[in-house]
PDB file of C-alpha atoms in Angstrom:
ATOM      1  CA  UNK A  22      96.026  73.407 167.150  1.00  0.00           C
ATOM      2  CA  UNK A  23      92.853  75.597 166.678  1.00  0.00           C
ATOM      3  CA  UNK A  24      92.525  77.387 169.914  1.00  0.00           C
ATOM      4  CA  UNK A  25      90.141  80.078 168.712  1.00  0.00           C
ATOM      5  CA  UNK A  26      87.062  78.931 166.846  1.00  0.00           C
ATOM      6  CA  UNK A  27      84.509  80.913 164.829  1.00  0.00           C
ATOM      7  CA  UNK A  28      82.210  78.117 163.859  1.00  0.00           C
ATOM      8  CA  UNK A  29      79.879  80.107 161.719  1.00  0.00           C
ATOM      9  CA  UNK A  30      81.919  81.084 158.689  1.00  0.00           C
ATOM     10  CA  UNK A  31      79.014  83.605 157.417  1.00  0.00           C
ATOM     11  CA  UNK A  32      75.949  85.184 158.689  1.00  0.00           C
ATOM     12  CA  UNK A  33      73.132  87.573 157.146  1.00  0.00           C
ATOM     13  CA  UNK A  34      71.145  89.932 159.044  1.00  0.00           C
ATOM     14  CA  UNK A  35      68.762  92.691 157.806  1.00  0.00           C
ATOM     15  CA  UNK A  36      69.476  96.277 158.020  1.00  0.00           C
ATOM     16  CA  UNK A  37      68.136  97.542 161.824  1.00  0.00           C
ATOM     17  CA  UNK A  38      68.259  93.830 163.308  1.00  0.00           C
ATOM     18  CA  UNK A  39      71.136  92.555 165.911  1.00  0.00           C
ATOM     19  CA  UNK A  40      74.066  91.112 164.412  1.00  0.00           C
ATOM     20  CA  UNK A  41      75.285  88.319 166.991  1.00  0.00           C
ATOM     21  CA  UNK A  42      78.768  86.860 166.162  1.00  0.00           C
ATOM     22  CA  UNK A  43      80.223  83.846 168.267  1.00  0.00           C
ATOM     23  CA  UNK A  44      83.378  82.607 169.077  1.00  0.00           C
ATOM     24  CA  UNK A  45      84.814  79.501 171.321  1.00  0.00           C
ATOM     25  CA  UNK A  46      88.267  78.918 172.537  1.00  0.00           C
ATOM     26  CA  UNK A  47      90.004  76.281 174.599  1.00  0.00           C
ATOM     27  CA  UNK A  48      92.808  77.874 176.147  1.00  0.00           C
ATOM     28  CA  UNK A  49      91.903  78.716 179.485  1.00  0.00           C
ATOM     29  CA  UNK A  50      94.930  80.611 180.083  1.00  0.00           C
ATOM     30  CA  UNK A  51      93.591  83.138 177.534  1.00  0.00           C
ATOM     31  CA  UNK A  52      93.074  86.644 179.315  1.00  0.00           C
ATOM     32  CA  UNK A  53      92.170  89.285 176.400  1.00  0.00           C
ATOM     33  CA  UNK A  54      89.768  89.076 173.934  1.00  0.00           C
ATOM     34  CA  UNK A  55      89.436  90.985 170.953  1.00  0.00           C
ATOM     35  CA  UNK A  56      87.327  91.483 168.159  1.00  0.00           C
ATOM     36  CA  UNK A  57      88.779  92.777 164.359  1.00  0.00           C
ATOM     37  CA  UNK A  58      86.607  94.086 161.256  1.00  0.00           C
ATOM     38  CA  UNK A  59      88.206  93.306 157.677  1.00  0.00           C
ATOM     39  CA  UNK A  60      87.318  94.862 154.685  1.00  0.00           C
ATOM     40  CA  UNK A  61      88.489  93.519 151.282  1.00  0.00           C
ATOM     41  CA  UNK A  62      92.101  94.771 150.560  1.00  0.00           C
ATOM     42  CA  UNK A  63      92.661  96.043 153.848  1.00  0.00           C
ATOM     43  CA  UNK A  64      94.248  95.029 157.345  1.00  0.00           C
ATOM     44  CA  UNK A  65      91.716  94.077 160.105  1.00  0.00           C
ATOM     45  CA  UNK A  66      90.892  96.886 161.987  1.00  0.00           C
ATOM     46  CA  UNK A  67      90.426  96.695 165.894  1.00  0.00           C
ATOM     47  CA  UNK A  68      86.740  96.930 166.965  1.00  0.00           C
ATOM     48  CA  UNK A  69      86.559  96.227 170.930  1.00  0.00           C
ATOM     49  CA  UNK A  70      88.122  93.936 173.326  1.00  0.00           C
ATOM     50  CA  UNK A  71      87.502  92.616 176.746  1.00  0.00           C
ATOM     51  CA  UNK A  72      89.771  91.574 179.707  1.00  0.00           C
ATOM     52  CA  UNK A  73      88.772  87.861 181.763  1.00  0.00           C
ATOM     53  CA  UNK A  74      88.052  90.158 184.723  1.00  0.00           C
ATOM     54  CA  UNK A  75      85.022  91.167 182.784  1.00  0.00           C
ATOM     55  CA  UNK A  76      81.827  89.770 181.136  1.00  0.00           C
ATOM     56  CA  UNK A  77      80.701  92.518 179.023  1.00  0.00           C
ATOM     57  CA  UNK A  78      82.249  95.533 177.380  1.00  0.00           C
ATOM     58  CA  UNK A  79      80.242  97.850 175.478  1.00  0.00           C
ATOM     59  CA  UNK A  80      81.232 100.684 172.375  1.00  0.00           C
ATOM     60  CA  UNK A  81      78.296 102.474 170.925  1.00  0.00           C
ATOM     61  CA  UNK A  82      76.278 100.002 169.082  1.00  0.00           C
ATOM     62  CA  UNK A  83      79.094  97.085 169.827  1.00  0.00           C
ATOM     63  CA  UNK A  84      78.848  94.731 172.864  1.00  0.00           C
ATOM     64  CA  UNK A  85      81.040  92.091 173.803  1.00  0.00           C
ATOM     65  CA  UNK A  86      80.349  89.041 176.062  1.00  0.00           C
ATOM     66  CA  UNK A  87      82.702  86.724 177.805  1.00  0.00           C
ATOM     67  CA  UNK A  88      81.358  83.617 179.180  1.00  0.00           C
ATOM     68  CA  UNK A  89      84.611  82.422 180.836  1.00  0.00           C
ATOM     69  CA  UNK A  90      83.329  79.312 182.099  1.00  0.00           C
ATOM     70  CA  UNK A  91      82.011  78.380 178.592  1.00  0.00           C
ATOM     71  CA  UNK A  92      84.754  79.590 177.088  1.00  0.00           C
ATOM     72  CA  UNK A  93      82.835  81.608 174.664  1.00  0.00           C
ATOM     73  CA  UNK A  94      82.381  84.963 173.578  1.00  0.00           C
ATOM     74  CA  UNK A  95      80.159  87.072 171.480  1.00  0.00           C
ATOM     75  CA  UNK A  96      80.211  90.533 169.808  1.00  0.00           C
ATOM     76  CA  UNK A  97      76.674  92.180 169.418  1.00  0.00           C
ATOM     77  CA  UNK A  98      76.027  94.839 166.850  1.00  0.00           C
ATOM     78  CA  UNK A  99      72.533  96.934 167.263  1.00  0.00           C
ATOM     79  CA  UNK A 100      71.374  98.350 164.882  1.00  0.00           C
ATOM     80  CA  UNK A 101      73.089  96.734 162.171  1.00  0.00           C
ATOM     81  CA  UNK A 102      74.167  98.770 159.247  1.00  0.00           C
ATOM     82  CA  UNK A 103      75.274  97.832 155.557  1.00  0.00           C
ATOM     83  CA  UNK A 104      78.596  99.533 156.305  1.00  0.00           C
ATOM     84  CA  UNK A 105      79.276  96.682 158.844  1.00  0.00           C
ATOM     85  CA  UNK A 106      79.315  94.077 156.186  1.00  0.00           C
ATOM     86  CA  UNK A 107      82.836  92.840 156.653  1.00  0.00           C
ATOM     87  CA  UNK A 108      84.684  89.577 158.279  1.00  0.00           C
ATOM     88  CA  UNK A 109      84.690  89.384 161.588  1.00  0.00           C
ATOM     89  CA  UNK A 110      87.626  88.115 163.513  1.00  0.00           C
ATOM     90  CA  UNK A 111      88.004  87.162 167.075  1.00  0.00           C
ATOM     91  CA  UNK A 112      91.318  86.920 168.975  1.00  0.00           C
ATOM     92  CA  UNK A 113      92.618  85.672 172.181  1.00  0.00           C
ATOM     93  CA  UNK A 114      95.592  86.167 173.861  1.00  0.00           C
ATOM     94  CA  UNK A 115      97.891  85.417 177.450  1.00  0.00           C
ATOM     95  CA  UNK A 116      99.248  88.495 178.473  1.00  0.00           C
ATOM     96  CA  UNK A 117      99.124  90.136 174.842  1.00  0.00           C
ATOM     97  CA  UNK A 118     101.498  87.380 173.677  1.00  0.00           C
ATOM     98  CA  UNK A 119     101.228  85.713 170.323  1.00  0.00           C
ATOM     99  CA  UNK A 120      97.677  86.359 169.479  1.00  0.00           C
ATOM    100  CA  UNK A 121      95.211  83.691 168.051  1.00  0.00           C
ATOM    101  CA  UNK A 122      93.025  84.351 165.897  1.00  0.00           C
ATOM    102  CA  UNK A 123      89.413  82.445 164.708  1.00  0.00           C
ATOM    103  CA  UNK A 124      88.848  81.767 160.948  1.00  0.00           C
ATOM    104  CA  UNK A 125      86.651  84.880 160.873  1.00  0.00           C
ATOM    105  CA  UNK A 126      82.863  84.920 160.160  1.00  0.00           C
ATOM    106  CA  UNK A 127      81.642  87.104 157.303  1.00  0.00           C
ATOM    107  CA  UNK A 128      78.710  89.547 158.187  1.00  0.00           C
ATOM    108  CA  UNK A 129      76.484  90.624 155.189  1.00  0.00           C
ATOM    109  CA  UNK A 130      73.868  93.362 156.277  1.00  0.00           C
ATOM    110  CA  UNK A 131      71.059  93.519 153.941  1.00  0.00           C
ATOM    111  CA  UNK A 132      69.639  97.148 153.410  1.00  0.00           C
TER     112      UNK A 132
ATOM    113  CA  UNK B  21      96.541 109.801 162.235  1.00  0.00           C
ATOM    114  CA  UNK B  22      99.511 107.876 160.768  1.00  0.00           C
ATOM    115  CA  UNK B  23      98.901 104.140 160.536  1.00  0.00           C
ATOM    116  CA  UNK B  24     101.074 101.261 160.265  1.00  0.00           C
ATOM    117  CA  UNK B  25     102.969 101.261 156.663  1.00  0.00           C
ATOM    118  CA  UNK B  26     103.604  98.195 154.983  1.00  0.00           C
ATOM    119  CA  UNK B  27     105.458  97.946 151.772  1.00  0.00           C
ATOM    120  CA  UNK B  28     105.481  97.241 149.100  1.00  0.00           C
ATOM    121  CA  UNK B  29     101.846  96.560 148.691  1.00  0.00           C
ATOM    122  CA  UNK B  30     102.360  93.634 146.184  1.00  0.00           C
ATOM    123  CA  UNK B  31     105.214  91.607 145.589  1.00  0.00           C
ATOM    124  CA  UNK B  32     105.929  88.669 142.747  1.00  0.00           C
ATOM    125  CA  UNK B  33     108.876  86.222 142.849  1.00  0.00           C
ATOM    126  CA  UNK B  34     109.733  83.131 141.508  1.00  0.00           C
ATOM    127  CA  UNK B  35     110.514  79.834 143.544  1.00  0.00           C
ATOM    128  CA  UNK B  36     113.667  79.731 145.168  1.00  0.00           C
ATOM    129  CA  UNK B  37     114.136  83.725 145.324  1.00  0.00           C
ATOM    130  CA  UNK B  38     114.212  85.564 148.255  1.00  0.00           C
ATOM    131  CA  UNK B  39     111.714  88.614 149.587  1.00  0.00           C
ATOM    132  CA  UNK B  40     111.543  91.461 152.169  1.00  0.00           C
ATOM    133  CA  UNK B  41     108.992  93.224 153.190  1.00  0.00           C
ATOM    134  CA  UNK B  42     108.874  95.984 155.577  1.00  0.00           C
ATOM    135  CA  UNK B  43     106.650  97.532 158.312  1.00  0.00           C
ATOM    136  CA  UNK B  44     106.867 100.742 159.938  1.00  0.00           C
ATOM    137  CA  UNK B  45     104.657 101.089 162.770  1.00  0.00           C
ATOM    138  CA  UNK B  46     102.651 103.639 164.413  1.00  0.00           C
ATOM    139  CA  UNK B  47     104.894 106.284 166.101  1.00  0.00           C
ATOM    140  CA  UNK B  48     105.374 105.540 169.359  1.00  0.00           C
ATOM    141  CA  UNK B  49     104.613 102.000 169.442  1.00  0.00           C
ATOM    142  CA  UNK B  50     107.229  99.474 169.911  1.00  0.00           C
ATOM    143  CA  UNK B  51     105.473  96.292 169.681  1.00  0.00           C
ATOM    144  CA  UNK B  52     105.705  94.772 166.109  1.00  0.00           C
ATOM    145  CA  UNK B  53     103.944  91.543 165.101  1.00  0.00           C
ATOM    146  CA  UNK B  54     104.036  89.629 161.520  1.00  0.00           C
ATOM    147  CA  UNK B  55     101.307  87.392 160.706  1.00  0.00           C
ATOM    148  CA  UNK B  56     100.484  85.326 157.483  1.00  0.00           C
ATOM    149  CA  UNK B  57      97.043  84.766 155.845  1.00  0.00           C
ATOM    150  CA  UNK B  58      96.996  81.976 153.102  1.00  0.00           C
ATOM    151  CA  UNK B  59      93.949  81.974 151.110  1.00  0.00           C
ATOM    152  CA  UNK B  60      91.031  81.289 152.994  1.00  0.00           C
ATOM    153  CA  UNK B  61      92.843  81.030 155.916  1.00  0.00           C
ATOM    154  CA  UNK B  62      93.000  82.791 159.245  1.00  0.00           C
ATOM    155  CA  UNK B  63      95.919  84.968 160.207  1.00  0.00           C
ATOM    156  CA  UNK B  64      98.800  82.656 161.513  1.00  0.00           C
ATOM    157  CA  UNK B  65     101.252  84.458 163.732  1.00  0.00           C
ATOM    158  CA  UNK B  66     104.823  84.557 162.419  1.00  0.00           C
ATOM    159  CA  UNK B  67     107.160  86.271 165.216  1.00  0.00           C
ATOM    160  CA  UNK B  68     106.865  89.680 167.079  1.00  0.00           C
ATOM    161  CA  UNK B  69     109.308  92.347 168.485  1.00  0.00           C
ATOM    162  CA  UNK B  70     109.378  94.224 171.497  1.00  0.00           C
ATOM    163  CA  UNK B  71     111.768  97.122 171.804  1.00  0.00           C
ATOM    164  CA  UNK B  72     114.072  95.749 168.936  1.00  0.00           C
ATOM    165  CA  UNK B  73     114.364  92.240 170.612  1.00  0.00           C
ATOM    166  CA  UNK B  74     112.230  88.810 169.256  1.00  0.00           C
ATOM    167  CA  UNK B  75     109.281  88.216 171.953  1.00  0.00           C
ATOM    168  CA  UNK B  76     107.620  85.732 170.635  1.00  0.00           C
ATOM    169  CA  UNK B  77     107.965  83.057 167.643  1.00  0.00           C
ATOM    170  CA  UNK B  78     104.926  81.359 165.839  1.00  0.00           C
ATOM    171  CA  UNK B  79     104.970  79.355 163.048  1.00  0.00           C
ATOM    172  CA  UNK B  80     107.602  80.855 161.204  1.00  0.00           C
ATOM    173  CA  UNK B  81     109.268  78.839 158.800  1.00  0.00           C
ATOM    174  CA  UNK B  82     113.192  78.332 159.131  1.00  0.00           C
ATOM    175  CA  UNK B  83     113.704  79.872 155.774  1.00  0.00           C
ATOM    176  CA  UNK B  84     112.253  82.959 157.058  1.00  0.00           C
ATOM    177  CA  UNK B  85     114.162  85.665 159.343  1.00  0.00           C
ATOM    178  CA  UNK B  86     112.796  89.225 160.884  1.00  0.00           C
ATOM    179  CA  UNK B  87     114.368  91.906 162.746  1.00  0.00           C
ATOM    180  CA  UNK B  88     113.221  95.154 164.021  1.00  0.00           C
ATOM    181  CA  UNK B  89     115.478  98.093 163.933  1.00  0.00           C
ATOM    182  CA  UNK B  90     116.420 101.187 166.023  1.00  0.00           C
ATOM    183  CA  UNK B  91     113.940 103.158 164.345  1.00  0.00           C
ATOM    184  CA  UNK B  92     111.379 100.453 165.230  1.00  0.00           C
ATOM    185  CA  UNK B  93     110.690  99.575 161.564  1.00  0.00           C
ATOM    186  CA  UNK B  94     110.628  95.752 160.653  1.00  0.00           C
ATOM    187  CA  UNK B  95     111.520  93.174 158.012  1.00  0.00           C
ATOM    188  CA  UNK B  96     110.933  90.296 157.335  1.00  0.00           C
ATOM    189  CA  UNK B  97     112.894  88.341 154.822  1.00  0.00           C
ATOM    190  CA  UNK B  98     112.207  85.274 153.251  1.00  0.00           C
ATOM    191  CA  UNK B  99     114.148  82.846 151.297  1.00  0.00           C
ATOM    192  CA  UNK B 100     114.028  79.685 148.977  1.00  0.00           C
ATOM    193  CA  UNK B 101     110.592  80.732 147.988  1.00  0.00           C
ATOM    194  CA  UNK B 102     107.899  78.179 147.810  1.00  0.00           C
ATOM    195  CA  UNK B 103     104.799  78.269 146.021  1.00  0.00           C
ATOM    196  CA  UNK B 104     103.133  77.857 149.239  1.00  0.00           C
ATOM    197  CA  UNK B 105     104.571  81.153 150.376  1.00  0.00           C
ATOM    198  CA  UNK B 106     101.971  83.054 148.582  1.00  0.00           C
ATOM    199  CA  UNK B 107      99.686  84.739 151.048  1.00  0.00           C
ATOM    200  CA  UNK B 108      99.140  87.968 152.473  1.00  0.00           C
ATOM    201  CA  UNK B 109     101.433  89.235 155.226  1.00  0.00           C
ATOM    202  CA  UNK B 110     100.136  91.755 157.689  1.00  0.00           C
ATOM    203  CA  UNK B 111     102.436  93.923 160.126  1.00  0.00           C
ATOM    204  CA  UNK B 112     100.633  95.163 162.937  1.00  0.00           C
ATOM    205  CA  UNK B 113     102.204  97.087 165.714  1.00  0.00           C
ATOM    206  CA  UNK B 114     101.346  98.031 169.433  1.00  0.00           C
ATOM    207  CA  UNK B 115     102.648  99.733 172.679  1.00  0.00           C
ATOM    208  CA  UNK B 116     104.183  97.092 174.481  1.00  0.00           C
ATOM    209  CA  UNK B 117     101.691  97.399 177.416  1.00  0.00           C
ATOM    210  CA  UNK B 118      99.736  94.089 178.296  1.00  0.00           C
ATOM    211  CA  UNK B 119      96.243  94.912 176.492  1.00  0.00           C
ATOM    212  CA  UNK B 120      97.271  96.996 174.291  1.00  0.00           C
ATOM    213  CA  UNK B 121      95.362  96.140 170.917  1.00  0.00           C
ATOM    214  CA  UNK B 122      97.072  95.320 167.687  1.00  0.00           C
ATOM    215  CA  UNK B 123      97.093  98.388 164.756  1.00  0.00           C
ATOM    216  CA  UNK B 124      97.318  96.516 161.542  1.00  0.00           C
ATOM    217  CA  UNK B 125      99.092  97.653 158.133  1.00  0.00           C
ATOM    218  CA  UNK B 126      97.259  96.491 154.888  1.00  0.00           C
ATOM    219  CA  UNK B 127      99.255  93.834 153.957  1.00  0.00           C
ATOM    220  CA  UNK B 128     101.685  92.677 151.401  1.00  0.00           C
ATOM    221  CA  UNK B 129     100.433  90.380 149.011  1.00  0.00           C
ATOM    222  CA  UNK B 130     103.172  88.014 148.195  1.00  0.00           C
ATOM    223  CA  UNK B 131     102.896  85.994 144.948  1.00  0.00           C
ATOM    224  CA  UNK B 132     105.123  83.469 144.321  1.00  0.00           C
ATOM    225  CA  UNK B 133     105.427  81.503 141.030  1.00  0.00           C
TER     226      UNK B 133
END
């Protein structure tokens, strides 16, 4: 049962433009959401998070938006840089237990 | 800064053998998670420990067991290995408080032949 879904397996954007990665979830009890970035041969790296009491969280070039009514969150990267090219995983948990991951979206930022 | 250490990085075993994977969390982290990522698949949660006690159990097969020791390192023991166990096994650690992000190790790639 895929409780966290990333429907776009890949995304390609031009350097300097905005990258938007999307994530949908089905479990309304999820109260904490995270984005992880993964380079080849490395473990996922925590990027940014948001709790269900917020609808937006910013950290530098990265902003995560949460739409609880639609059970949807998105990660915006502005401006995109070639070093952002990686696989991005969306994750969700209820009270930091049993974190569920999406299948990942491969972002390619072209110079 | 110290990160999560996993050993070994690579492991090759034959069917029906056993394997032990080790995970050393970031200092002062009291929670450890184990994930399995098969080829082309998203990470699947296996099991977690908080303060040396099992806190959550996911899709961990009965052939696998794990524990967290007094120094907070954790070991995942896998017996009667099957070809389908070939995967990347990630360990992650966090502070036990709700809302703490996970910090992942670089994983152990297990190949069962």
